[in-house]
Amino acid sequence: MQETIVLFCVFISAGLPLKADGDVKVAVIPEWWQYIPRIASQQKVPSIQFFNLTTESSETLYDTINEVIKDLNESQTDAIIGPCRKQISIAAEGLQMPYICTTSDPDAETFTFELLPVLSDFIEAMAKLVYGRFRQGSNKEYKTIIYEGNKGFHFDDDLLNNRMTTRLYALDENHMETKKHTITHYLMLMRKQLIRDILVICDPSTVEILLNTAWELAMLSLPFRWYFYDPAFRLRHILEKLPRFENSFTVFTLLPNLNQATLIPSDLDLNAIMTMDAISIISKICYYSSIDVNKKFLLSALENKTFGGHSGNIRFDANHQRINYTINMFHFNGSKYFKLGSWWAGDSPSSRTVRLEDSPEAHNWRDGNETVTFPLKGRTIKVVTIIEEPFVMFKKGHGNLTGNDRFEGYCIELLQKLADVLDFKYELYLVHDNNFGGRLADGHWNGMVGEVLAGNATLVAASISINAEREEAIDFTKPFMTRYVTVIMKIPETPTKLFEFISPLSHIVYLCTLSACIVVACCLYFFEKFSVSQKQENVTFKNCVWYTFGTLLEGGTDGVPTTTSGRIILYTWCFFALILIASYTANWAAFLTVKKFKAPVKSIYDLTSQKEIKYGTVKSSAILSFFQTSNVETFRKIGIEMSNDESSIVNTSAMGYAKVREGGYGFFWDSTVNSFMTNRECQLTTIGPEFTPRGYGIGVPPGATYLEEFSINILRLGDSGFLDQLQQKWWGERKCLSDAEEDEKYTSGLELENASGLFFVLGAGIVLSVFVLFFQNFLQSIKPNIKTGKNEGENYM
């Protein structure tokens, strides 16, 4: 089977002179030709001729190699410079021509001189310096490795099997947005697993994305320590433009000192620096040689001499592998560079050693005396929140405001106080799905918890309660307030009755009172009419009834009984009327007051035994999760009934309170918010008992290093009384009437709706009186006629 390959051959333009005496002819692989003009102009190399190799297609690898050998012979080339290519390596082997390879290739041919040390040597140096006992406590810190492409094949078993190596993360994506998303996911996993030491073996472009993402996640500065594979120290401009804090960046590079690093233009990459060293080697051989330099002389010089280059000491062994070079470890703490140590390759694997610097800076690094500052200091962070009175509310006229000025409330003032103390700024935004945070069926989280886990927010500042499930997902500060769960509902309005004044006494009492009135009237008539001692002939039963009834209603009456027995029964009746009227008055006042505040149920335990009032809570809330997982039978039953009735579960607490105002609905929610609502809406009431105490805390990503600072300052604010002042400010002002004012309201006078029946009774009495008046007048008017008719009848007879 034939294989399509790239053909490299020498391109000689028309009229191009052949090799001049004393000149060295060097072929450059096309990808590296872009570096030649600039390097040749900077490093004065008059005795070297450079030729660009072009590419042509060939059917087989054998044909390609033959073409390359033929073209190199015809052009009288003495050496080849460029990346390792199998075809070029075999061709150089056939011509016994030195091929200075600027990349690494473990399977290179004999005449290939690898200028760039193999990646496994860098990994060995990083492992010995990072995993060793050179830094105090380093052997107790978990470490992870982020690598790119096929670099993972160079990790040895000792590194992979080390108990402190927790994970290896590979970055294979080419699309920048996809790569950034992957990096964010990896970093958040590291933070959750409390990984502080991170080894990075990636290209500079990927490292820049990685560090910018780490900055957004507050993982850039101590206690996070970053170690980079960077042979040419190309990360210098990336590290220096990052925010200057107590950072810990350690670079493993071939450059022997920092001064040399600053002399190399920042736009030259690793390939350019390796090409500079390759040209420098050939140039030095030509400069110090007293005879004509050809490929054999170059080959002999490369095998026996030591050269100094930008990448340090350059020497090759018998297999043309680079030896006796040094990998240096430079540390950048955000303000200055200093050398920590170096790894020396030696002449053989057995002679490799680690050398540590003896400077004060290196000692401080090894002893762990680095200063750790608050990671959010001087930063502007994203804070996610949710509207929940009085913790977070919109200001009046917020439509004309922007940014943080739109919000007010308890949590807003607490967050601002913490920002002032810890010296950071923040940008508030509302959670897009109006959820506090719950675990979905697929294991992901929604709401504010999901925003933190996705890396969109640095903090959660809201009335989010701390429970076990959320604590497994994110971290919380010490609680700044404790809440319970209560049920809030609307006080049912009792319909006003026309004859409401009858309600204080039962119907049987009214019937017995009427019967007693008639009995007393009969007794009084009997005593006054038939008394032996003082008999009155003009006493009528009608007068006794009116007299008794008038006494009951405290009306004025003419005369008093003349008999002793009549007086006794009358005064007994007056005492009875006094007690009855006093009891009626007291019961009516109590009735009117109690009916205003009569709750539909007495406790939450009554909810499951009735059907008139529905009840529910917010979906994906900690309260709903509590009911669904509770081992208490009553709570579990409440959770089942709420889950079975989808209409009882609302999307937000605002929707829950709206349903409460409509009536016939009980809303399970935090006691702090329920208390705020009942203080401002007098038609609402809460029923207990309070249960499932939880704390409100500020949520942070798992493993966030700034958690402790927030917790300590929240405790300090509590000790100073600041939190109590905030609670008094947002809950202390009561818009409903005080108890004394309510008593005054209901004892100072009756409302018309309560006394309307009395006016109807009065009106009925007036109408009856008028009717009786007309009836009596009618009888008086026809009485003479009746008498006249009778007389006429008698006369007629």
mmCIF file with all atom_site columns, N, CA, C and O in Angstrom, residues 88-124:
data_model
loop_
_atom_site.group_PDB
_atom_site.id
_atom_site.type_symbol
_atom_site.label_atom_id
_atom_site.label_alt_id
_atom_site.label_comp_id
_atom_site.label_asym_id
_atom_site.label_entity_id
_atom_site.label_seq_id
_atom_site.pdbx_PDB_ins_code
_atom_site.Cartn_x
_atom_site.Cartn_y
_atom_site.Cartn_z
_atom_site.occupancy
_atom_site.B_iso_or_equiv
_atom_site.pdbx_formal_charge
_atom_site.auth_seq_id
_atom_site.auth_comp_id
_atom_site.auth_asym_id
_atom_site.auth_atom_id
_atom_site.pdbx_PDB_model_num
ATOM 1   N N  . ILE A 1 88  ? 13.782 13.417 7.066  1.00 0.00 ? 88  ILE A N  1
ATOM 2   C CA . ILE A 1 88  ? 15.034 14.174 7.081  1.00 0.00 ? 88  ILE A CA 1
ATOM 3   C C  . ILE A 1 88  ? 16.079 13.436 7.925  1.00 0.00 ? 88  ILE A C  1
ATOM 4   O O  . ILE A 1 88  ? 17.275 13.387 7.588  1.00 0.00 ? 88  ILE A O  1
ATOM 5   N N  . SER A 1 89  ? 15.638 12.837 9.033  1.00 0.00 ? 89  SER A N  1
ATOM 6   C CA . SER A 1 89  ? 16.558 12.120 9.905  1.00 0.00 ? 89  SER A CA 1
ATOM 7   C C  . SER A 1 89  ? 17.201 10.932 9.179  1.00 0.00 ? 89  SER A C  1
ATOM 8   O O  . SER A 1 89  ? 18.416 10.696 9.283  1.00 0.00 ? 89  SER A O  1
ATOM 9   N N  . ILE A 1 90  ? 16.396 10.182 8.401  1.00 0.00 ? 90  ILE A N  1
ATOM 10  C CA . ILE A 1 90  ? 16.940 9.037  7.663  1.00 0.00 ? 90  ILE A CA 1
ATOM 11  C C  . ILE A 1 90  ? 17.874 9.504  6.554  1.00 0.00 ? 90  ILE A C  1
ATOM 12  O O  . ILE A 1 90  ? 18.939 8.920  6.306  1.00 0.00 ? 90  ILE A O  1
ATOM 13  N N  . ALA A 1 91  ? 17.487 10.600 5.883  1.00 0.00 ? 91  ALA A N  1
ATOM 14  C CA . ALA A 1 91  ? 18.339 11.146 4.816  1.00 0.00 ? 91  ALA A CA 1
ATOM 15  C C  . ALA A 1 91  ? 19.676 11.613 5.375  1.00 0.00 ? 91  ALA A C  1
ATOM 16  O O  . ALA A 1 91  ? 20.753 11.376 4.789  1.00 0.00 ? 91  ALA A O  1
ATOM 17  N N  . ALA A 1 92  ? 19.657 12.305 6.531  1.00 0.00 ? 92  ALA A N  1
ATOM 18  C CA . ALA A 1 92  ? 20.904 12.760 7.159  1.00 0.00 ? 92  ALA A CA 1
ATOM 19  C C  . ALA A 1 92  ? 21.755 11.574 7.579  1.00 0.00 ? 92  ALA A C  1
ATOM 20  O O  . ALA A 1 92  ? 22.985 11.617 7.508  1.00 0.00 ? 92  ALA A O  1
ATOM 21  N N  . GLU A 1 93  ? 21.119 10.502 8.015  1.00 0.00 ? 93  GLU A N  1
ATOM 22  C CA . GLU A 1 93  ? 21.846 9.294  8.377  1.00 0.00 ? 93  GLU A CA 1
ATOM 23  C C  . GLU A 1 93  ? 22.580 8.716  7.173  1.00 0.00 ? 93  GLU A C  1
ATOM 24  O O  . GLU A 1 93  ? 23.731 8.285  7.263  1.00 0.00 ? 93  GLU A O  1
ATOM 25  N N  . GLY A 1 94  ? 21.862 8.727  6.017  1.00 0.00 ? 94  GLY A N  1
ATOM 26  C CA . GLY A 1 94  ? 22.491 8.184  4.809  1.00 0.00 ? 94  GLY A CA 1
ATOM 27  C C  . GLY A 1 94  ? 23.650 9.021  4.327  1.00 0.00 ? 94  GLY A C  1
ATOM 28  O O  . GLY A 1 94  ? 24.632 8.495  3.788  1.00 0.00 ? 94  GLY A O  1
ATOM 29  N N  . LEU A 1 95  ? 23.583 10.332 4.490  1.00 0.00 ? 95  LEU A N  1
ATOM 30  C CA . LEU A 1 95  ? 24.633 11.236 4.028  1.00 0.00 ? 95  LEU A CA 1
ATOM 31  C C  . LEU A 1 95  ? 25.685 11.505 5.104  1.00 0.00 ? 95  LEU A C  1
ATOM 32  O O  . LEU A 1 95  ? 26.643 12.226 4.841  1.00 0.00 ? 95  LEU A O  1
ATOM 33  N N  . GLN A 1 96  ? 25.439 10.944 6.341  1.00 0.00 ? 96  GLN A N  1
ATOM 34  C CA . GLN A 1 96  ? 26.323 11.224 7.471  1.00 0.00 ? 96  GLN A CA 1
ATOM 35  C C  . GLN A 1 96  ? 26.492 12.737 7.664  1.00 0.00 ? 96  GLN A C  1
ATOM 36  O O  . GLN A 1 96  ? 27.584 13.262 7.797  1.00 0.00 ? 96  GLN A O  1
ATOM 37  N N  . MET A 1 97  ? 25.376 13.381 7.640  1.00 0.00 ? 97  MET A N  1
ATOM 38  C CA . MET A 1 97  ? 25.303 14.842 7.735  1.00 0.00 ? 97  MET A CA 1
ATOM 39  C C  . MET A 1 97  ? 24.643 15.211 9.066  1.00 0.00 ? 97  MET A C  1
ATOM 40  O O  . MET A 1 97  ? 23.636 14.605 9.443  1.00 0.00 ? 97  MET A O  1
ATOM 41  N N  . PRO A 1 98  ? 25.161 16.164 9.799  1.00 0.00 ? 98  PRO A N  1
ATOM 42  C CA . PRO A 1 98  ? 24.539 16.544 11.079 1.00 0.00 ? 98  PRO A CA 1
ATOM 43  C C  . PRO A 1 98  ? 23.166 17.203 10.870 1.00 0.00 ? 98  PRO A C  1
ATOM 44  O O  . PRO A 1 98  ? 23.010 18.083 10.025 1.00 0.00 ? 98  PRO A O  1
ATOM 45  N N  . TYR A 1 99  ? 22.213 16.711 11.630 1.00 0.00 ? 99  TYR A N  1
ATOM 46  C CA . TYR A 1 99  ? 20.841 17.246 11.583 1.00 0.00 ? 99  TYR A CA 1
ATOM 47  C C  . TYR A 1 99  ? 20.540 17.765 12.994 1.00 0.00 ? 99  TYR A C  1
ATOM 48  O O  . TYR A 1 99  ? 20.277 16.992 13.911 1.00 0.00 ? 99  TYR A O  1
ATOM 49  N N  . ILE A 1 100 ? 20.628 19.103 13.150 1.00 0.00 ? 100 ILE A N  1
ATOM 50  C CA . ILE A 1 100 ? 20.391 19.720 14.455 1.00 0.00 ? 100 ILE A CA 1
ATOM 51  C C  . ILE A 1 100 ? 18.891 19.918 14.614 1.00 0.00 ? 100 ILE A C  1
ATOM 52  O O  . ILE A 1 100 ? 18.287 20.800 13.988 1.00 0.00 ? 100 ILE A O  1
ATOM 53  N N  . CYS A 1 101 ? 18.329 19.060 15.422 1.00 0.00 ? 101 CYS A N  1
ATOM 54  C CA . CYS A 1 101 ? 16.862 19.042 15.592 1.00 0.00 ? 101 CYS A CA 1
ATOM 55  C C  . CYS A 1 101 ? 16.482 19.958 16.747 1.00 0.00 ? 101 CYS A C  1
ATOM 56  O O  . CYS A 1 101 ? 16.995 19.815 17.866 1.00 0.00 ? 101 CYS A O  1
ATOM 57  N N  . THR A 1 102 ? 15.594 20.895 16.489 1.00 0.00 ? 102 THR A N  1
ATOM 58  C CA . THR A 1 102 ? 15.198 21.878 17.508 1.00 0.00 ? 102 THR A CA 1
ATOM 59  C C  . THR A 1 102 ? 14.016 21.422 18.341 1.00 0.00 ? 102 THR A C  1
ATOM 60  O O  . THR A 1 102 ? 13.549 22.161 19.210 1.00 0.00 ? 102 THR A O  1
ATOM 61  N N  . THR A 1 103 ? 13.485 20.238 18.047 1.00 0.00 ? 103 THR A N  1
ATOM 62  C CA . THR A 1 103 ? 12.452 19.637 18.882 1.00 0.00 ? 103 THR A CA 1
ATOM 63  C C  . THR A 1 103 ? 12.982 18.320 19.418 1.00 0.00 ? 103 THR A C  1
ATOM 64  O O  . THR A 1 103 ? 14.113 17.946 19.143 1.00 0.00 ? 103 THR A O  1
ATOM 65  N N  . SER A 1 104 ? 12.197 17.614 20.169 1.00 0.00 ? 104 SER A N  1
ATOM 66  C CA . SER A 1 104 ? 12.646 16.344 20.740 1.00 0.00 ? 104 SER A CA 1
ATOM 67  C C  . SER A 1 104 ? 11.965 15.181 20.031 1.00 0.00 ? 104 SER A C  1
ATOM 68  O O  . SER A 1 104 ? 10.802 15.283 19.622 1.00 0.00 ? 104 SER A O  1
ATOM 69  N N  . ASP A 1 105 ? 12.718 14.086 19.870 1.00 0.00 ? 105 ASP A N  1
ATOM 70  C CA . ASP A 1 105 ? 12.199 12.888 19.229 1.00 0.00 ? 105 ASP A CA 1
ATOM 71  C C  . ASP A 1 105 ? 12.917 11.684 19.845 1.00 0.00 ? 105 ASP A C  1
ATOM 72  O O  . ASP A 1 105 ? 14.108 11.468 19.591 1.00 0.00 ? 105 ASP A O  1
ATOM 73  N N  . PRO A 1 106 ? 12.242 10.904 20.667 1.00 0.00 ? 106 PRO A N  1
ATOM 74  C CA . PRO A 1 106 ? 12.904 9.762  21.312 1.00 0.00 ? 106 PRO A CA 1
ATOM 75  C C  . PRO A 1 106 ? 13.427 8.722  20.330 1.00 0.00 ? 106 PRO A C  1
ATOM 76  O O  . PRO A 1 106 ? 14.348 7.970  20.657 1.00 0.00 ? 106 PRO A O  1
ATOM 77  N N  . ASP A 1 107 ? 12.870 8.682  19.104 1.00 0.00 ? 107 ASP A N  1
ATOM 78  C CA . ASP A 1 107 ? 13.264 7.673  18.110 1.00 0.00 ? 107 ASP A CA 1
ATOM 79  C C  . ASP A 1 107 ? 14.141 8.259  17.009 1.00 0.00 ? 107 ASP A C  1
ATOM 80  O O  . ASP A 1 107 ? 14.117 7.797  15.862 1.00 0.00 ? 107 ASP A O  1
ATOM 81  N N  . ALA A 1 108 ? 14.909 9.282  17.313 1.00 0.00 ? 108 ALA A N  1
ATOM 82  C CA . ALA A 1 108 ? 15.725 9.938  16.290 1.00 0.00 ? 108 ALA A CA 1
ATOM 83  C C  . ALA A 1 108 ? 16.871 9.022  15.852 1.00 0.00 ? 108 ALA A C  1
ATOM 84  O O  . ALA A 1 108 ? 17.321 8.139  16.595 1.00 0.00 ? 108 ALA A O  1
ATOM 85  N N  . GLU A 1 109 ? 17.383 9.261  14.629 1.00 0.00 ? 109 GLU A N  1
ATOM 86  C CA . GLU A 1 109 ? 18.507 8.497  14.085 1.00 0.00 ? 109 GLU A CA 1
ATOM 87  C C  . GLU A 1 109 ? 19.830 8.977  14.692 1.00 0.00 ? 109 GLU A C  1
ATOM 88  O O  . GLU A 1 109 ? 19.879 9.976  15.427 1.00 0.00 ? 109 GLU A O  1
ATOM 89  N N  . THR A 1 110 ? 20.905 8.280  14.305 1.00 0.00 ? 110 THR A N  1
ATOM 90  C CA . THR A 1 110 ? 22.210 8.532  14.931 1.00 0.00 ? 110 THR A CA 1
ATOM 91  C C  . THR A 1 110 ? 22.741 9.925  14.668 1.00 0.00 ? 110 THR A C  1
ATOM 92  O O  . THR A 1 110 ? 23.310 10.570 15.555 1.00 0.00 ? 110 THR A O  1
ATOM 93  N N  . PHE A 1 111 ? 22.558 10.441 13.466 1.00 0.00 ? 111 PHE A N  1
ATOM 94  C CA . PHE A 1 111 ? 23.123 11.741 13.103 1.00 0.00 ? 111 PHE A CA 1
ATOM 95  C C  . PHE A 1 111 ? 22.195 12.908 13.436 1.00 0.00 ? 111 PHE A C  1
ATOM 96  O O  . PHE A 1 111 ? 22.422 14.022 12.985 1.00 0.00 ? 111 PHE A O  1
ATOM 97  N N  . THR A 1 112 ? 21.180 12.632 14.204 1.00 0.00 ? 112 THR A N  1
ATOM 98  C CA . THR A 1 112 ? 20.256 13.691 14.630 1.00 0.00 ? 112 THR A CA 1
ATOM 99  C C  . THR A 1 112 ? 20.653 14.169 16.019 1.00 0.00 ? 112 THR A C  1
ATOM 100 O O  . THR A 1 112 ? 20.703 13.380 16.968 1.00 0.00 ? 112 THR A O  1
ATOM 101 N N  . PHE A 1 113 ? 20.980 15.466 16.118 1.00 0.00 ? 113 PHE A N  1
ATOM 102 C CA . PHE A 1 113 ? 21.359 16.069 17.388 1.00 0.00 ? 113 PHE A CA 1
ATOM 103 C C  . PHE A 1 113 ? 20.133 16.787 17.962 1.00 0.00 ? 113 PHE A C  1
ATOM 104 O O  . PHE A 1 113 ? 19.684 17.790 17.391 1.00 0.00 ? 113 PHE A O  1
ATOM 105 N N  . GLU A 1 114 ? 19.605 16.263 19.062 1.00 0.00 ? 114 GLU A N  1
ATOM 106 C CA . GLU A 1 114 ? 18.400 16.860 19.663 1.00 0.00 ? 114 GLU A CA 1
ATOM 107 C C  . GLU A 1 114 ? 18.804 18.006 20.574 1.00 0.00 ? 114 GLU A C  1
ATOM 108 O O  . GLU A 1 114 ? 19.402 17.789 21.633 1.00 0.00 ? 114 GLU A O  1
ATOM 109 N N  . LEU A 1 115 ? 18.440 19.203 20.151 1.00 0.00 ? 115 LEU A N  1
ATOM 110 C CA . LEU A 1 115 ? 18.807 20.387 20.926 1.00 0.00 ? 115 LEU A CA 1
ATOM 111 C C  . LEU A 1 115 ? 17.872 20.590 22.121 1.00 0.00 ? 115 LEU A C  1
ATOM 112 O O  . LEU A 1 115 ? 18.286 21.067 23.180 1.00 0.00 ? 115 LEU A O  1
ATOM 113 N N  . LEU A 1 116 ? 16.601 20.227 21.961 1.00 0.00 ? 116 LEU A N  1
ATOM 114 C CA . LEU A 1 116 ? 15.627 20.370 23.049 1.00 0.00 ? 116 LEU A CA 1
ATOM 115 C C  . LEU A 1 116 ? 15.588 19.085 23.860 1.00 0.00 ? 116 LEU A C  1
ATOM 116 O O  . LEU A 1 116 ? 15.326 18.016 23.319 1.00 0.00 ? 116 LEU A O  1
ATOM 117 N N  . PRO A 1 117 ? 15.866 19.161 25.149 1.00 0.00 ? 117 PRO A N  1
ATOM 118 C CA . PRO A 1 117 ? 15.817 17.944 25.969 1.00 0.00 ? 117 PRO A CA 1
ATOM 119 C C  . PRO A 1 117 ? 14.417 17.309 25.921 1.00 0.00 ? 117 PRO A C  1
ATOM 120 O O  . PRO A 1 117 ? 13.404 17.988 25.722 1.00 0.00 ? 117 PRO A O  1
ATOM 121 N N  . VAL A 1 118 ? 14.374 16.037 26.130 1.00 0.00 ? 118 VAL A N  1
ATOM 122 C CA . VAL A 1 118 ? 13.095 15.329 26.076 1.00 0.00 ? 118 VAL A CA 1
ATOM 123 C C  . VAL A 1 118 ? 12.209 15.803 27.231 1.00 0.00 ? 118 VAL A C  1
ATOM 124 O O  . VAL A 1 118 ? 12.689 16.201 28.306 1.00 0.00 ? 118 VAL A O  1
ATOM 125 N N  . LEU A 1 119 ? 10.891 15.751 27.012 1.00 0.00 ? 119 LEU A N  1
ATOM 126 C CA . LEU A 1 119 ? 9.938  16.232 28.003 1.00 0.00 ? 119 LEU A CA 1
ATOM 127 C C  . LEU A 1 119 ? 10.006 15.425 29.295 1.00 0.00 ? 119 LEU A C  1
ATOM 128 O O  . LEU A 1 119 ? 9.765  15.958 30.392 1.00 0.00 ? 119 LEU A O  1
ATOM 129 N N  . SER A 1 120 ? 10.351 14.153 29.196 1.00 0.00 ? 120 SER A N  1
ATOM 130 C CA . SER A 1 120 ? 10.420 13.318 30.393 1.00 0.00 ? 120 SER A CA 1
ATOM 131 C C  . SER A 1 120 ? 11.458 13.836 31.383 1.00 0.00 ? 120 SER A C  1
ATOM 132 O O  . SER A 1 120 ? 11.295 13.669 32.602 1.00 0.00 ? 120 SER A O  1
ATOM 133 N N  . ASP A 1 121 ? 12.522 14.486 30.880 1.00 0.00 ? 121 ASP A N  1
ATOM 134 C CA . ASP A 1 121 ? 13.512 15.059 31.792 1.00 0.00 ? 121 ASP A CA 1
ATOM 135 C C  . ASP A 1 121 ? 12.924 16.224 32.574 1.00 0.00 ? 121 ASP A C  1
ATOM 136 O O  . ASP A 1 121 ? 13.189 16.389 33.780 1.00 0.00 ? 121 ASP A O  1
ATOM 137 N N  . PHE A 1 122 ? 12.125 17.041 31.888 1.00 0.00 ? 122 PHE A N  1
ATOM 138 C CA . PHE A 1 122 ? 11.467 18.153 32.588 1.00 0.00 ? 122 PHE A CA 1
ATOM 139 C C  . PHE A 1 122 ? 10.496 17.625 33.635 1.00 0.00 ? 122 PHE A C  1
ATOM 140 O O  . PHE A 1 122 ? 10.409 18.150 34.752 1.00 0.00 ? 122 PHE A O  1
ATOM 141 N N  . ILE A 1 123 ? 9.768  16.582 33.274 1.00 0.00 ? 123 ILE A N  1
ATOM 142 C CA . ILE A 1 123 ? 8.805  16.017 34.216 1.00 0.00 ? 123 ILE A CA 1
ATOM 143 C C  . ILE A 1 123 ? 9.531  15.432 35.416 1.00 0.00 ? 123 ILE A C  1
ATOM 144 O O  . ILE A 1 123 ? 9.074  15.556 36.566 1.00 0.00 ? 123 ILE A O  1
ATOM 145 N N  . GLU A 1 124 ? 10.677 14.810 35.196 1.00 0.00 ? 124 GLU A N  1
ATOM 146 C CA . GLU A 1 124 ? 11.468 14.280 36.309 1.00 0.00 ? 124 GLU A CA 1
ATOM 147 C C  . GLU A 1 124 ? 11.952 15.404 37.211 1.00 0.00 ? 124 GLU A C  1
ATOM 148 O O  . GLU A 1 124 ? 11.916 15.297 38.448 1.00 0.00 ? 124 GLU A O  1
#
